[in-house]
XYZ file of N, CA, C and O in Angstrom:
716
model
N 11.178 4.831 37.643
C 10.275 3.789 37.518
C 9.300 4.092 36.361
O 8.745 5.097 36.306
N 9.104 3.114 35.471
C 8.217 3.172 34.443
C 7.073 2.214 34.700
O 7.301 1.058 34.911
N 5.781 2.659 34.687
C 4.754 1.708 34.981
C 4.542 0.745 33.859
O 4.805 1.048 32.743
N 4.020 -0.429 34.287
C 3.740 -1.489 33.272
C 2.472 -1.231 32.602
O 1.524 -0.704 33.164
N 2.398 -1.598 31.338
C 1.086 -1.512 30.610
C 0.474 -2.917 30.749
O 1.003 -3.847 30.232
N -0.619 -3.038 31.447
C -1.330 -4.297 31.593
C -2.643 -4.297 31.115
O -3.414 -3.313 31.258
N -3.019 -5.289 30.459
C -4.355 -5.475 29.890
C -4.963 -6.710 30.541
O -4.760 -7.808 30.118
N -5.643 -6.494 31.688
C -6.206 -7.622 32.433
C -7.398 -8.110 31.832
O -8.195 -7.419 31.199
N -7.630 -9.432 31.932
C -8.874 -10.053 31.348
C -10.037 -9.691 32.322
O -9.785 -9.458 33.511
N -11.209 -9.677 31.856
C -12.341 -9.470 32.736
C -12.459 -10.528 33.713
O -12.142 -11.690 33.520
N -12.782 -10.207 34.900
C -12.848 -11.181 36.018
C -12.294 -10.508 37.257
O -12.169 -9.353 37.341
N -12.020 -11.411 38.216
C -11.451 -10.886 39.511
C -10.152 -10.137 39.262
O -9.340 -10.542 38.442
N -9.930 -9.150 40.074
C -8.663 -8.361 39.926
C -7.484 -9.223 40.396
O -7.571 -9.884 41.344
N -6.389 -9.075 39.654
C -5.174 -9.853 40.061
C -4.023 -8.808 40.136
O -4.091 -7.735 39.431
N -3.036 -9.090 40.875
C -1.975 -8.086 40.987
C -1.174 -7.950 39.681
O -1.018 -8.877 38.910
N -0.812 -6.733 39.393
C -0.005 -6.416 38.203
C 1.503 -6.518 38.521
O 1.895 -6.542 39.666
N 2.199 -6.677 37.408
C 3.681 -6.796 37.652
C 4.341 -5.395 37.402
O 4.088 -4.813 36.369
N 4.964 -4.925 38.379
C 5.716 -3.675 38.275
C 7.177 -3.950 37.865
O 7.713 -4.914 38.314
N 7.676 -3.021 37.038
C 9.061 -3.188 36.753
C 9.742 -1.769 36.582
O 9.114 -0.778 36.579
N 11.064 -1.914 36.583
C 11.875 -0.647 36.415
C 12.938 -0.944 35.435
O 13.412 -2.010 35.323
N 13.371 0.099 34.781
C 14.449 -0.029 33.784
C 15.746 0.427 34.532
O 15.834 1.432 35.158
N 16.826 -0.376 34.274
C 18.053 -0.022 34.917
C 18.941 0.664 33.842
O 18.469 0.998 32.780
N 20.210 0.919 34.152
C 21.085 1.692 33.251
C 21.233 0.924 31.900
O 21.433 1.628 30.910
N 21.233 -0.331 31.830
C 21.466 -1.102 30.635
C 20.175 -1.246 29.804
O 20.086 -2.007 28.803
N 19.167 -0.586 30.219
C 17.836 -0.679 29.577
C 17.251 -2.056 29.682
O 16.330 -2.424 28.916
N 17.715 -2.900 30.577
C 17.104 -4.206 30.829
C 15.911 -3.977 31.799
O 15.921 -3.085 32.670
N 14.908 -4.756 31.600
C 13.688 -4.629 32.448
C 13.800 -5.640 33.608
O 13.946 -6.814 33.374
N 13.797 -5.196 34.874
C 13.867 -6.025 35.991
C 12.520 -6.161 36.581
O 11.879 -5.116 36.975
N 11.952 -7.380 36.627
C 10.668 -7.614 37.198
C 10.787 -7.776 38.694
O 11.872 -8.109 39.252
N 9.782 -7.484 39.413
C 9.729 -7.617 40.863
C 10.052 -9.057 41.316
O 10.579 -9.209 42.387
N 9.799 -10.034 40.532
C 10.041 -11.369 40.918
C 11.442 -11.873 40.679
O 11.699 -13.044 40.698
N 12.348 -10.988 40.278
C 13.720 -11.390 40.095
C 14.056 -11.828 38.649
O 15.224 -12.030 38.414
N 13.093 -11.821 37.748
C 13.393 -12.116 36.308
C 13.782 -10.860 35.584
O 13.419 -9.798 35.914
N 14.562 -11.010 34.495
C 14.920 -9.883 33.683
C 14.555 -10.184 32.239
O 14.558 -11.295 31.844
N 14.243 -9.119 31.573
C 13.923 -9.126 30.146
C 15.074 -8.388 29.424
O 15.488 -7.355 29.946
N 15.577 -8.908 28.350
C 16.649 -8.231 27.694
C 16.375 -6.788 27.300
O 15.238 -6.422 27.122
N 17.421 -6.022 27.147
C 17.380 -4.596 26.833
C 17.145 -4.384 25.408
O 16.431 -5.050 24.747
N 17.808 -3.309 24.844
C 17.544 -2.938 23.496
C 17.820 -4.052 22.494
O 18.747 -4.839 22.577
N 17.009 -4.085 21.484
C 17.040 -5.132 20.461
C 18.021 -4.679 19.350
O 17.827 -3.697 18.726
N 19.037 -5.451 19.085
C 20.062 -5.132 18.046
C 19.865 -6.043 16.867
O 20.656 -6.095 16.025
N 18.760 -6.794 16.806
C 18.629 -7.763 15.683
C 18.433 -7.081 14.353
O 18.799 -7.626 13.335
N 17.844 -5.870 14.316
C 17.748 -5.116 13.057
C 19.088 -4.829 12.464
O 19.305 -4.909 11.244
N 20.095 -4.483 13.279
C 21.442 -4.270 12.795
C 22.078 -5.429 12.210
O 22.670 -5.437 11.175
N 21.921 -6.576 12.951
C 22.400 -7.805 12.447
C 21.808 -8.294 11.134
O 22.415 -8.781 10.254
N 20.452 -8.000 11.041
C 19.751 -8.380 9.809
C 20.253 -7.538 8.598
O 20.404 -8.055 7.537
N 20.534 -6.258 8.825
C 21.038 -5.367 7.777
C 22.428 -5.840 7.357
O 22.771 -5.860 6.195
N 23.255 -6.233 8.299
C 24.624 -6.790 8.010
C 24.481 -8.069 7.233
O 25.322 -8.269 6.292
N 23.584 -8.901 7.604
C 23.448 -10.138 6.871
C 22.898 -9.898 5.446
O 23.384 -10.577 4.507
N 22.046 -8.983 5.296
C 21.517 -8.663 3.980
C 22.665 -8.071 3.072
O 22.787 -8.393 1.929
N 23.570 -7.228 3.700
C 24.696 -6.753 2.979
C 25.617 -7.823 2.562
O 26.102 -7.903 1.406
N 25.924 -8.802 3.500
C 26.706 -9.959 3.166
C 26.069 -10.835 2.098
O 26.806 -11.323 1.225
N 24.751 -10.949 2.148
C 24.105 -11.728 1.109
C 24.266 -11.068 -0.268
O 24.466 -11.755 -1.296
N 24.226 -9.705 -0.341
C 24.452 -9.021 -1.610
C 25.893 -9.292 -2.187
O 26.058 -9.499 -3.386
N 26.878 -9.280 -1.255
C 28.260 -9.554 -1.696
C 28.336 -11.039 -2.233
O 28.994 -11.338 -3.188
N 27.754 -11.953 -1.385
C 27.736 -13.346 -1.769
C 26.982 -13.595 -3.153
O 27.450 -14.346 -3.965
N 25.913 -12.864 -3.317
C 25.123 -12.967 -4.621
C 26.013 -12.485 -5.757
O 26.004 -13.068 -6.840
N 26.720 -11.399 -5.579
C 27.540 -10.815 -6.602
C 28.713 -11.837 -6.980
O 28.985 -12.056 -8.117
N 29.288 -12.421 -5.919
C 30.371 -13.369 -6.157
C 29.837 -14.638 -6.896
O 30.441 -15.096 -7.898
N 28.733 -15.158 -6.448
C 28.140 -16.337 -7.039
C 27.701 -16.010 -8.485
O 27.880 -16.885 -9.390
N 27.142 -14.872 -8.756
C 26.728 -14.490 -10.050
C 27.932 -14.362 -10.969
O 27.791 -14.711 -12.160
N 29.054 -13.817 -10.507
C 30.244 -13.685 -11.294
C 30.748 -15.061 -11.774
O 31.043 -15.308 -12.944
N 30.775 -16.012 -10.820
C 31.300 -17.272 -11.157
C 30.271 -18.040 -12.127
O 30.689 -18.592 -13.133
N 29.013 -17.916 -11.846
C 28.071 -18.578 -12.707
C 27.999 -17.953 -14.068
O 27.825 -18.658 -15.049
N 28.099 -16.636 -14.084
C 28.108 -15.903 -15.389
C 29.168 -16.382 -16.307
O 28.958 -16.635 -17.472
N 30.389 -16.513 -15.762
C 31.511 -16.907 -16.589
C 31.248 -18.310 -17.164
O 31.426 -18.550 -18.423
N 30.856 -19.267 -16.339
C 30.552 -20.691 -16.781
C 29.444 -20.701 -17.837
O 29.586 -21.316 -18.901
N 28.336 -20.002 -17.535
C 27.192 -20.060 -18.411
C 27.394 -19.244 -19.679
O 27.008 -19.673 -20.758
N 28.172 -18.223 -19.602
C 28.471 -17.346 -20.820
C 29.311 -18.222 -21.770
O 29.017 -18.251 -22.964
N 30.335 -18.885 -21.244
C 31.225 -19.641 -22.156
C 30.390 -20.776 -22.820
O 30.552 -21.008 -24.031
N 29.498 -21.365 -22.096
C 28.710 -22.525 -22.647
C 27.683 -22.021 -23.628
O 27.618 -22.587 -24.762
N 27.017 -20.919 -23.356
C 25.947 -20.377 -24.309
C 26.618 -19.749 -25.515
O 26.156 -19.993 -26.641
N 27.724 -19.115 -25.336
C 28.476 -18.526 -26.499
C 29.007 -19.553 -27.457
O 28.971 -19.410 -28.596
N 29.438 -20.726 -26.861
C 29.944 -21.788 -27.713
C 28.853 -22.430 -28.510
O 29.022 -22.934 -29.663
N 27.584 -22.445 -27.946
C 26.459 -23.007 -28.650
C 25.763 -22.078 -29.668
O 25.374 -22.423 -30.686
N 25.726 -20.744 -29.326
C 24.974 -19.812 -30.128
C 25.817 -18.908 -31.038
O 25.353 -18.359 -31.964
N 27.018 -18.636 -30.571
C 27.979 -17.750 -31.262
C 27.389 -16.376 -31.355
O 27.705 -15.625 -32.325
N 26.577 -15.919 -30.381
C 26.125 -14.557 -30.298
C 26.459 -13.965 -28.920
O 25.770 -14.327 -27.943
N 27.480 -13.152 -28.819
C 27.897 -12.743 -27.476
C 26.919 -12.032 -26.689
O 26.750 -12.169 -25.470
N 26.138 -11.096 -27.291
C 25.104 -10.315 -26.555
C 23.998 -11.306 -26.013
O 23.571 -11.142 -24.763
N 23.553 -12.210 -26.789
C 22.539 -13.161 -26.373
C 23.123 -14.104 -25.270
O 22.438 -14.358 -24.271
N 24.349 -14.503 -25.431
C 25.013 -15.330 -24.411
C 25.065 -14.585 -23.098
O 24.894 -15.186 -22.031
N 25.423 -13.299 -23.131
C 25.507 -12.517 -21.894
C 24.198 -12.414 -21.228
O 24.105 -12.604 -19.976
N 23.102 -12.160 -21.990
C 21.810 -12.014 -21.364
C 21.353 -13.352 -20.881
O 20.847 -13.486 -19.673
N 21.530 -14.445 -21.607
C 21.102 -15.788 -21.175
C 21.826 -16.218 -19.971
O 21.320 -16.933 -19.087
N 23.116 -15.892 -19.836
C 23.932 -16.324 -18.714
C 23.549 -15.593 -17.428
O 23.740 -16.106 -16.334
N 23.007 -14.378 -17.582
C 22.628 -13.620 -16.382
C 21.215 -13.968 -15.772
O 20.935 -13.668 -14.674
N 20.427 -14.551 -16.572
C 19.062 -14.799 -16.212
C 18.862 -15.599 -14.907
O 18.211 -15.158 -14.010
N 19.446 -16.798 -14.754
C 19.187 -17.581 -13.524
C 19.592 -16.812 -12.224
O 18.934 -16.853 -11.200
N 20.818 -16.207 -12.241
C 21.281 -15.599 -11.030
C 20.481 -14.286 -10.722
O 20.227 -13.990 -9.533
N 20.099 -13.516 -11.736
C 19.309 -12.349 -11.552
C 17.905 -12.708 -11.008
O 17.382 -12.093 -10.090
N 17.384 -13.796 -11.553
C 16.047 -14.252 -11.086
C 16.171 -14.696 -9.543
O 15.260 -14.415 -8.838
N 17.229 -15.376 -9.249
C 17.382 -15.811 -7.827
C 17.464 -14.625 -6.928
O 16.854 -14.636 -5.825
N 18.188 -13.631 -7.343
C 18.295 -12.428 -6.440
C 16.945 -11.694 -6.314
O 16.647 -11.263 -5.219
N 16.246 -11.643 -7.381
C 14.950 -10.935 -7.392
C 13.927 -11.696 -6.424
O 13.325 -11.118 -5.561
N 13.971 -13.048 -6.559
C 13.064 -13.829 -5.711
C 13.512 -13.780 -4.247
O 12.745 -13.768 -3.312
N 14.832 -13.717 -3.967
C 15.354 -13.633 -2.590
C 14.936 -12.226 -2.022
O 14.471 -12.258 -0.832
N 14.977 -11.181 -2.806
C 14.562 -9.801 -2.252
C 13.068 -9.887 -2.012
O 12.627 -9.288 -1.049
N 12.247 -10.447 -2.929
C 10.841 -10.571 -2.714
C 10.535 -11.378 -1.451
O 9.613 -11.076 -0.624
N 11.232 -12.446 -1.242
C 11.033 -13.284 -0.087
C 11.368 -12.558 1.197
O 10.635 -12.622 2.215
N 12.428 -11.784 1.243
C 12.773 -10.968 2.394
C 11.717 -9.912 2.673
O 11.350 -9.729 3.837
N 11.192 -9.259 1.584
C 10.221 -8.223 1.761
C 8.963 -8.811 2.321
O 8.338 -8.263 3.263
N 8.535 -9.976 1.861
C 7.361 -10.638 2.308
C 7.573 -11.103 3.772
O 6.696 -10.940 4.575
N 8.728 -11.611 4.060
C 8.995 -12.049 5.466
C 8.999 -10.852 6.455
O 8.497 -10.965 7.576
N 9.475 -9.726 6.024
C 9.466 -8.586 6.916
C 8.043 -8.037 7.118
O 7.804 -7.237 8.000
N 7.137 -8.502 6.275
C 5.704 -8.124 6.534
C 4.956 -9.271 7.179
O 3.717 -9.273 7.217
N 5.673 -10.285 7.652
C 5.060 -11.330 8.413
C 4.540 -12.447 7.572
O 3.783 -13.290 8.111
N 4.807 -12.551 6.276
C 4.271 -13.541 5.422
C 5.331 -14.642 5.275
O 6.502 -14.342 5.333
N 4.885 -15.892 5.036
C 5.866 -17.028 4.904
C 6.654 -17.022 3.660
O 7.775 -17.642 3.655
N 6.290 -16.399 2.593
C 7.045 -16.267 1.382
C 7.391 -17.585 0.765
O 8.457 -17.761 0.195
N 6.479 -18.540 0.775
C 6.794 -19.870 0.252
C 6.996 -19.816 -1.283
O 7.964 -20.508 -1.812
N 6.233 -19.071 -1.985
C 6.400 -19.017 -3.452
C 7.720 -18.370 -3.808
O 8.510 -18.885 -4.601
N 8.091 -17.241 -3.137
C 9.379 -16.532 -3.393
C 10.531 -17.440 -3.089
O 11.559 -17.514 -3.809
N 10.465 -18.164 -1.957
C 11.506 -19.088 -1.551
C 11.652 -20.179 -2.530
O 12.819 -20.589 -2.914
N 10.585 -20.825 -2.961
C 10.607 -21.857 -3.931
C 11.205 -21.448 -5.259
O 12.002 -22.136 -5.831
N 10.756 -20.273 -5.731
C 11.315 -19.797 -6.989
C 12.748 -19.402 -6.886
O 13.536 -19.520 -7.824
N 13.181 -18.863 -5.749
C 14.569 -18.596 -5.520
C 15.406 -19.839 -5.658
O 16.457 -19.864 -6.309
N 14.987 -20.863 -4.921
C 15.630 -22.193 -4.983
C 15.620 -22.789 -6.431
O 16.599 -23.376 -6.843
N 14.538 -22.579 -7.127
C 14.413 -23.139 -8.507
C 15.373 -22.418 -9.431
O 16.032 -23.013 -10.256
N 15.530 -21.082 -9.271
C 16.471 -20.318 -10.041
C 17.934 -20.745 -9.754
O 18.758 -20.874 -10.648
N 18.170 -20.979 -8.502
C 19.563 -21.395 -8.136
C 19.799 -22.786 -8.687
O 20.900 -23.142 -9.167
N 18.753 -23.683 -8.699
C 18.901 -25.024 -9.249
C 19.198 -24.905 -10.783
O 20.089 -25.665 -11.283
N 18.586 -24.006 -11.446
C 18.864 -23.787 -12.853
C 20.245 -23.333 -13.041
O 20.990 -23.757 -14.025
N 20.756 -22.472 -12.244
C 22.093 -22.005 -12.296
C 23.109 -23.066 -12.034
O 24.058 -23.230 -12.776
N 22.843 -23.883 -10.982
C 23.707 -24.949 -10.635
C 23.762 -25.984 -11.792
O 24.845 -26.528 -12.108
N 22.596 -26.225 -12.381
C 22.525 -27.245 -13.561
C 23.362 -26.696 -14.702
O 24.095 -27.442 -15.285
N 23.194 -25.462 -15.036
C 23.910 -24.821 -16.141
C 25.443 -24.846 -15.841
O 26.276 -25.111 -16.773
N 25.798 -24.556 -14.594
C 27.242 -24.539 -14.201
C 27.817 -25.982 -14.297
O 28.939 -26.213 -14.666
N 26.971 -26.933 -13.841
C 27.426 -28.327 -13.870
C 27.637 -28.829 -15.245
O 28.699 -29.526 -15.493
N 26.769 -28.570 -16.232
C 26.995 -29.041 -17.559
C 28.075 -28.267 -18.234
O 28.646 -28.702 -19.229
N 28.435 -27.091 -17.721
C 29.523 -26.265 -18.340
C 30.883 -26.679 -17.812
O 31.933 -26.422 -18.385
N 30.845 -27.383 -16.696
C 32.157 -27.764 -15.995
C 32.794 -28.850 -16.766
O 32.175 -29.725 -17.399
N 34.109 -28.923 -16.754
C 34.868 -30.030 -17.268
C 34.712 -31.260 -16.406
O 34.245 -31.194 -15.290
N 34.865 -32.406 -17.000
C 34.688 -33.672 -16.163
C 35.555 -33.695 -14.958
O 36.678 -33.211 -14.937
N 35.004 -34.229 -13.883
C 35.760 -34.407 -12.635
C 35.110 -33.688 -11.455
O 34.389 -32.677 -11.598
N 35.342 -34.304 -10.271
C 34.684 -33.734 -9.034
C 35.248 -32.346 -8.724
O 34.469 -31.487 -8.271
N 36.533 -32.085 -9.012
C 37.095 -30.848 -8.650
C 36.441 -29.710 -9.399
O 36.054 -28.695 -8.887
N 36.336 -29.867 -10.772
C 35.691 -28.889 -11.643
C 34.206 -28.694 -11.228
O 33.672 -27.597 -11.293
N 33.557 -29.813 -10.901
C 32.126 -29.656 -10.537
C 31.975 -28.912 -9.248
O 31.126 -28.008 -9.160
N 32.871 -29.111 -8.279
C 32.758 -28.368 -7.061
C 33.059 -26.867 -7.226
O 32.422 -26.012 -6.630
N 34.020 -26.563 -8.113
C 34.408 -25.176 -8.389
C 33.256 -24.387 -8.947
O 32.953 -23.249 -8.526
N 32.500 -24.995 -9.874
C 31.465 -24.274 -10.584
C 30.167 -24.363 -9.886
O 29.287 -23.471 -10.060
N 29.871 -25.391 -9.122
C 28.563 -25.523 -8.489
C 28.426 -24.960 -7.078
O 27.391 -24.621 -6.627
N 29.572 -24.860 -6.357
C 29.537 -24.476 -4.980
C 29.054 -23.027 -4.830
O 28.290 -22.802 -3.886
N 29.447 -22.002 -5.554
C 28.964 -20.631 -5.269
C 27.479 -20.432 -5.287
O 26.958 -19.883 -4.386
N 26.743 -20.938 -6.318
C 25.314 -20.730 -6.255
C 24.655 -21.542 -5.113
O 23.648 -21.099 -4.574
N 25.212 -22.690 -4.783
C 24.672 -23.409 -3.723
C 24.772 -22.675 -2.368
O 23.918 -22.577 -1.548
N 25.992 -22.065 -2.138
C 26.183 -21.222 -0.963
C 25.261 -20.087 -0.951
O 24.695 -19.699 0.136
N 25.031 -19.436 -2.085
C 24.129 -18.331 -2.176
C 22.690 -18.801 -1.759
O 21.938 -18.110 -1.066
N 22.228 -20.040 -2.302
C 20.898 -20.476 -1.970
C 20.718 -20.723 -0.471
O 19.694 -20.393 0.079
N 21.746 -21.323 0.133
C 21.667 -21.573 1.547
C 21.547 -20.220 2.359
O 20.742 -20.096 3.281
N 22.384 -19.241 1.978
C 22.420 -17.956 2.632
C 21.070 -17.266 2.417
O 20.500 -16.675 3.390
N 20.644 -17.193 1.230
C 19.431 -16.417 0.952
C 18.210 -17.018 1.642
O 17.354 -16.277 2.250
N 18.046 -18.309 1.607
C 16.905 -18.958 2.208
C 16.965 -18.826 3.740
O 15.965 -18.535 4.370
N 18.112 -18.892 4.324
C 18.265 -18.673 5.769
C 17.961 -17.233 6.139
O 17.279 -17.006 7.186
N 18.373 -16.325 5.344
C 18.050 -14.888 5.625
C 16.586 -14.581 5.594
O 16.033 -13.909 6.412
N 15.889 -15.277 4.667
C 14.450 -15.095 4.546
C 13.744 -15.666 5.787
O 12.891 -15.050 6.412
N 14.194 -16.847 6.167
C 13.689 -17.542 7.366
C 13.926 -16.673 8.646
O 12.980 -16.583 9.541
N 15.117 -16.170 8.792
C 15.468 -15.371 9.978
C 14.702 -14.064 10.068
O 14.203 -13.648 11.102
N 14.468 -13.441 8.846
C 13.730 -12.226 8.780
C 12.225 -12.502 9.299
O 11.711 -11.744 10.014
N 11.657 -13.617 8.824
C 10.351 -13.969 9.300
C 10.318 -14.211 10.689
O 9.415 -13.767 11.428
N 11.272 -14.951 11.279
C 11.383 -15.203 12.703
C 11.477 -13.943 13.511
O 10.863 -13.809 14.580
N 12.257 -12.966 13.011
C 12.359 -11.724 13.729
C 11.141 -10.916 13.780
O 10.730 -10.406 14.822
N 10.396 -10.922 12.679
C 9.094 -10.256 12.665
C 8.097 -10.955 13.615
O 7.400 -10.248 14.322
N 8.089 -12.230 13.544
C 7.086 -12.981 14.465
C 7.505 -12.611 15.908
O 6.602 -12.418 16.742
N 8.794 -12.614 16.196
C 9.163 -12.311 17.554
C 8.868 -10.852 18.048
O 8.403 -10.690 19.149
N 8.939 -9.913 17.112
C 8.615 -8.535 17.474
C 7.130 -8.351 17.567
O 6.651 -7.584 18.375
N 6.348 -9.074 16.738
C 4.920 -8.944 16.793
C 4.281 -9.536 18.086
O 3.404 -9.030 18.704
N 4.995 -10.612 18.543
C 4.542 -11.253 19.737
C 5.191 -10.636 21.017
O 5.708 -11.377 21.853
N 5.169 -9.393 21.098
C 5.823 -8.721 22.233
C 5.030 -8.745 23.510
O 5.457 -8.485 24.580
N 3.704 -9.152 23.398
C 2.852 -9.249 24.649
C 3.290 -10.520 25.295
O 3.425 -11.563 24.663
N 3.429 -10.576 26.568
C 3.745 -11.687 27.325
C 2.630 -12.002 28.321
O 2.030 -11.043 28.886
N 2.405 -13.175 28.576
C 1.313 -13.676 29.500
C 1.994 -14.091 30.753
O 2.794 -14.970 30.837
N 1.623 -13.464 31.875
C 2.204 -13.821 33.160
C 1.216 -13.631 34.271
O 0.626 -12.530 34.392
N 0.917 -14.596 34.995
C 0.048 -14.547 36.186
C -1.353 -14.029 35.770
O -1.927 -13.240 36.486
N -1.820 -14.407 34.606
C -3.145 -14.019 34.171
C -3.208 -12.604 33.736
O -4.348 -12.080 33.491
N -2.066 -11.955 33.335
C -2.042 -10.599 32.970
C -1.254 -10.432 31.712
O -0.144 -11.006 31.602
N -1.798 -9.757 30.716
C -0.982 -9.285 29.533
C -0.172 -8.077 29.878
O -0.637 -7.171 30.402
N 1.117 -8.148 29.593
C 1.978 -6.982 29.821
C 3.022 -6.861 28.749
O 3.292 -7.726 27.986
N 3.483 -5.636 28.542
C 4.532 -5.378 27.545
C 5.892 -5.401 28.197
O 6.078 -4.885 29.239
């Protein structure tokens, strides 16, 4: 049996909630309720971040090809075309990483999220004007950065939600704060 940590408010004494940990590390309260065991959300968050890196690399490769061809045709300078083609996708990845870092510190990261989406919008725009006419070509060139934008913004939001959930580990029950 592990004793509960209770922080009672000043006033009349109220009964505390006692609990015990079972083999699955779930917390069983005396009143029949259970609290989930070990938190595996950090592992899922790392896997999602790794998947986002793979998705960012794939989207950047597709965008780079479209943007490089368009810029090289306009400027006829391969080195400049390569740098200019990489800018929107690199900026999006940087802003996504900053957004995740801020979210893991409990901040909403509105500026990083907005700039991430603006960078993706620039990439989508450049891919769209580089695509040949027709819906099929438009979908082929515009879909990868859009998928990256959805995944990166969702990961930032989930990271923030996880931090908020972990910070609010105190629960209020029967007039008593307990962990």
